[in-house]
Amino acid sequence: MSTDSLSTFETAVPGTVHRTAAADASEALAEAIEPPAIGTAIPHDGVSLPDSVETDLSPSDLESAATGVTPAALGIAEYGTVTIPSGAAGDELVSLYTPRHVAVVAASDVVPDMAAAYERLSEDFAAGADTQILSTGPSATADMGTLVQGVHGPSETHVVLLEDR
Amino acid sequence: MSSRREKADALRRLMNSEGETVGRNTRNVNQLSDYAIQRFDDYDEARSAARGIKESAIENLPELIDRVDEAVEENGGQVHVAQTAADANRIVEGIMADRDAEKLVKSKSMTTEEIEVNDHLEEAGYEVFETDLGEFVVQIADEAPSHLIAPAIHKSPDEIAALFNHAFDLETDLSGDPNELTEFARERVGEHIREADVGMTGANFVVAESGTLMLVTNEGNARKTASTPDTHIAVAGVEKLVPSLADLQPFTELIGKTGTGQDITSYVSLMTPPVDTPIPDFEADEFRDAEEREFHLILLDNGRMGMREDDDLRETLYCIRCGACSNACSNFQSVGGHAFGGETYTGGIGTGWEAGVHGLDSASGMNDLCTGCSRCVPKCPVEIDIPWINTVVRDRLNRDAESDEFDFLVEGLAPDEEPGGLDLQKRLFGNVGTLAKVGSLTPGLANAVAGSRPGKWLLDQAFGVDPRRDLPEFADETLREWYGARGAQVSDPDRDVVLYPDVYTDYFDPERGKAAVRTLEALGVRVHIPAVPESGRAPLSQGMVETAREKAEAVHASLVTHIDDGRDVVVIEPSDLAMFRRDYEHLLPERSADRLAENSYEVLEYVYGLLDNGADADALSSPADGDGELAYHSHCQQRTMDLDEYTETVLSDLGYILRTSDVECCGMAGSFGYKREYYEVSVDVGEHLRDDLGDVSDRQLIASGTSCQDQLDALYEREVPHPIEVIAPR
C-alpha cells in the first residue's frame, strides 16, 4: 500500500493509530489496551495477542472488559474506516460491547477509497466473509442535545497498523 | 374560515413549543451537511450513480424480491412479503408466539413506525422497547418521531431530563447534562437488549443476491439489537432492495453526508443473517451456538407496488430516508415534523410517502408547507424532484376536494383548468396573472380597494388573505406600456433578446424591468418585450397542474418564434426562470422544454456573459462614494440552479462590497405568506433571515426574487431593489 494512503488513513482514523512492525505488535497492543481486555485471534503471521488478553470469552467478560481487540479485514484510507468481519469467535460482540475497541489491520489491507473497499468487500462476501461492519467509531449520539460518545458501542477506538504485513 | 384559524393556531403552538429547538438542531445539521458535501469531490457522480441504481432496482423489483427470497432461504433465514401493515404485524406476532418470546427490542426504523408494530405487539401482551436513544425518548413521551432520522430533534436536554424524572422513579433527579442523560438511557436500554428474546431492525438497504442488510447507525443500536438476541426480524419496505453488494458503495458515501453531515456514520453494518456470531446468554453467562439463530426478513408492500406504477409518485421510492430535505427546508426549520408530517413520515419527501402508503388524506395536512422553493433538491442524494412530487399531490388534493354549492359560479368565471371544488384561496393565487391584468386597467382603484379596510376584510373573509401583509401595489404604467411607447433603442445590435415580462415586473415593479432594459442596451443588446402569458408559476404553486400546463404551452408558443429568430430569452424573476429550466420538463414535450431551457438566462447571468465576452463594464453604474456596500439576498430557486454566483461576481467586479445571506428560502413570504394560516410561519422564517443578514443600517439591501423582496420589505420597511437596478446606467 502506498505511503500516501497510509498517512491519509492515519490522519482520518477517529482515534489513536499505533504503527508497528508485526514483530513488535505485542508491545503496540499493550500500549493500546486498557485492562481487563478481551480479544479474538489475529490472523497475521508473527502477531499474537498479549497474554493478558482473554480469548476464552463469556458474556460477563463482554460486560466487564475495558478493551476488546479484533482483527480488521480492511482499512479505508479516505474515511479512516476499518471493517470488522464477524466470526464464530465473537468478533462482532468483542468490537461492540467494550468501551474501547482496538482493531488490528495490515498495511497491505489499507485501500485508498470506498470504491476499492467495495471491490474487496464483494470478493470477501463471495468467499463467505459475508458479515462485516464498516466501523468509523466511536459510537455516538446527538439525541440528548449535543454530541456524546460511547452509546451502545465503544467510546474510544484505536487502530494497530501492521506496517510490514 | 375557522379551519384556517385552527391551522394557524396549531402552527403557532408548535412554533412556540418546539420551534426553537427544531430550528437550532436542523440548521446545525444542515450546515454540517453543506460542509461535508463541499469536501466531497464526487458528490454529483455519487448522486447520479445512486439514482441510476434506484431507478433500475425499482424497475426490476419483482425479480429482486424473488432473488432475495432464494438468497435468504439459502442462508437459513426466511422471507415474508407483507401486503399491508396488518399482514406485517400478524407475521411479527406469529414469530413472537413461535419463539415463546415476551420481549422485543427495536432499533430505529421508520418502516416499523409506519406499521405501528409497537402498539400492535403491546396490545397482544408483548413488551417492546426502543433502543435508539431518540426513539427511547419519544416512546417514553408517547409521541410520534418528528424527523426521519432524529426522532427527538424537537426536545431540549432540559425537556428530556424532566421527562425521565417524571417517568422513572429515581433517587436523584437527572440534570439536563447530555452526558448524564445519555448514560442513563444507555443503561436502561442496555438492560432491555440483554434480556430481549427478539431483536427487530429496519434495513437501509437489502442486497438481493446475498440477502445482506445494510444498517446505518451512529449509536451501534442496530448492531446490538441484531446480534444479541437469538432471533432477528428485519422489516423493510420492498423499495430497499438493490441487486448486488457493490451497489451499496455510492449510498455508503452519501448517506452520512446528506443525513447528519458526517463523512460516514460510525457504523455501516453489512450483515448477512442469520449471522455466525455466538449468542450471548447474559443470565446463564454462557454463549450458545450461532446455529440456533433465527432470521426473518419481512418485506413490506403497503402501497409501494402501487407507487411503482404511478409515474409521479414512483420517485418517492428512490428515497433513502436521510432526512436532508427536512433540514434544508425553511418551513421545517420553523415548525418541525409534528406540523410538517403525516401519520408517520415528515418533511419534504414525507408528503410523497404519506400519499403512497397512507393515502392522500394523510398528506393533506402537511402538503401546503412545501412552497416549492427547491432548496431540498440539491441536497437529495438520489436527485428526487421533491417539489414536483408535492405539487402533484397538491393537485390531487385539489381534485379530491368536494365541490360546494356555489362552485358553479366560480367554475364558469375563473380562467383556469381546475375542477369546481378547488379552494378559493388557491384559485385566487393561482390566477394572479389574470387578476393583475384586470387590476392594472385601473391601478389607482385597485390599489385603493386592496389597501382599504373593507377590501382587506373581504380578501380575508372570502379568500383567507391575511390583512397583516400588504399586497403589492399596481404601477401606474406597466413595463410593456412604457416600452411600447419608447421602442427599441439599439439599431445595430450585437445580440437580440426577449426580456420576459413576468407578472410582477410588468404590473407591479416595472422599475426593475426598465433597469434591465437600460443595462442590456448599454451593453449593446437590442431588447424586445412582447406580450407573453404568465409562466404558470402561480397556478403551479397552488397545485393547479393543468392550468400551469396550459400556461406553459402558451409561453412556449410565444417565445419559440423569438428563439427561432435567434433571440435569447432573459428572465428577471428567478422563480420564472426555474419554471423554464426545471418545471417545464414536467409540463411540455421534452424537445420544447429543452429548447426553452437552453435559450433562457437569468438577467445577471446574461450580463455576466456579456461582460465576459468583452462588453464594456464602464457603461454600467459602479459604486459612487458611500453607496458601494450592499447586503444581498439571493433567491432560493436561483441558488438551486447555481446562478447566485453570477450576480455576486458582476457586483464585485464592478467594485461593490457585498455581504450575502445564505439561509434557506424565505419564499414563504410569497403567496404562502399572504395566506392567513401560514402568515405567522412566514414571519418566523423571515426573522431568521434578519438574524442572518445582521446589521444592515450602513448598507443598501438588495434581493433577486419577488418573494424575497416582499419579505425584506416587511422586515426592514425599506425599498429593496433588484441587483439590476443597482448596476443599470443612471
Short mmCIF file of N, CA, C and O in Angstrom, two decimals, chain B residues 28 48 66 147 189 225 266 295 339 444 446 595 630 637 644 653 704:
data_model
loop_
_atom_site.label_atom_id
_atom_site.label_comp_id
_atom_site.label_asym_id
_atom_site.label_seq_id
_atom_site.Cartn_x
_atom_site.Cartn_y
_atom_site.Cartn_z
N ASN B 28 -28.27 23.45 12.27
CA ASN B 28 -26.93 22.97 12.58
C ASN B 28 -26.56 21.77 11.69
O ASN B 28 -25.52 21.76 11.04
N SER B 48 -25.58 10.61 -9.12
CA SER B 48 -26.08 10.02 -10.37
C SER B 48 -26.04 8.51 -10.30
O SER B 48 -26.97 7.83 -10.75
N ASP B 66 -37.89 -12.03 -5.77
CA ASP B 66 -37.67 -13.48 -5.94
C ASP B 66 -36.24 -13.85 -5.58
O ASP B 66 -35.98 -14.85 -4.92
N HIS B 147 -38.91 13.63 13.01
CA HIS B 147 -37.91 13.77 11.95
C HIS B 147 -37.54 12.36 11.50
O HIS B 147 -37.53 11.44 12.31
N VAL B 189 -31.58 1.03 28.37
CA VAL B 189 -31.77 0.35 27.09
C VAL B 189 -30.91 -0.91 27.04
O VAL B 189 -31.35 -1.97 26.59
N THR B 225 -28.96 -4.74 18.66
CA THR B 225 -30.29 -5.32 18.52
C THR B 225 -30.25 -6.57 17.64
O THR B 225 -30.91 -7.57 17.93
N SER B 266 -20.79 6.33 12.13
CA SER B 266 -19.90 5.47 12.92
C SER B 266 -19.93 4.02 12.44
O SER B 266 -18.90 3.38 12.32
N PHE B 295 -33.63 -15.97 11.61
CA PHE B 295 -33.76 -14.66 10.96
C PHE B 295 -34.99 -14.62 10.05
O PHE B 295 -35.26 -15.56 9.31
N ALA B 339 -45.73 19.37 12.77
CA ALA B 339 -46.63 20.13 11.90
C ALA B 339 -46.44 19.68 10.46
O ALA B 339 -47.40 19.50 9.72
N GLY B 444 -55.13 52.80 -9.82
CA GLY B 444 -55.45 53.60 -8.65
C GLY B 444 -56.58 52.98 -7.85
O GLY B 444 -56.50 52.82 -6.63
N ALA B 446 -57.68 49.83 -7.99
CA ALA B 446 -57.30 48.51 -7.47
C ALA B 446 -56.46 48.65 -6.20
O ALA B 446 -56.68 47.94 -5.20
N ARG B 595 -35.58 23.19 -25.46
CA ARG B 595 -35.29 24.35 -26.31
C ARG B 595 -35.40 25.64 -25.51
O ARG B 595 -34.52 26.50 -25.57
N LEU B 630 -23.23 46.64 -0.02
CA LEU B 630 -24.52 46.02 -0.26
C LEU B 630 -24.71 44.80 0.64
O LEU B 630 -23.75 44.11 0.97
N GLN B 637 -34.60 29.53 -5.63
CA GLN B 637 -34.50 28.76 -6.87
C GLN B 637 -33.28 29.16 -7.68
O GLN B 637 -32.68 28.34 -8.38
N ASP B 644 -26.64 32.24 -8.34
CA ASP B 644 -26.36 33.37 -7.45
C ASP B 644 -24.94 33.91 -7.65
O ASP B 644 -24.68 35.10 -7.49
N ASP B 653 -17.07 42.59 -9.30
CA ASP B 653 -16.18 43.08 -10.34
C ASP B 653 -16.39 44.57 -10.62
O ASP B 653 -15.47 45.27 -11.02
N SER B 704 -32.97 39.33 -5.29
CA SER B 704 -33.26 38.96 -6.68
C SER B 704 -34.71 38.55 -6.93
O SER B 704 -35.17 38.61 -8.05
#
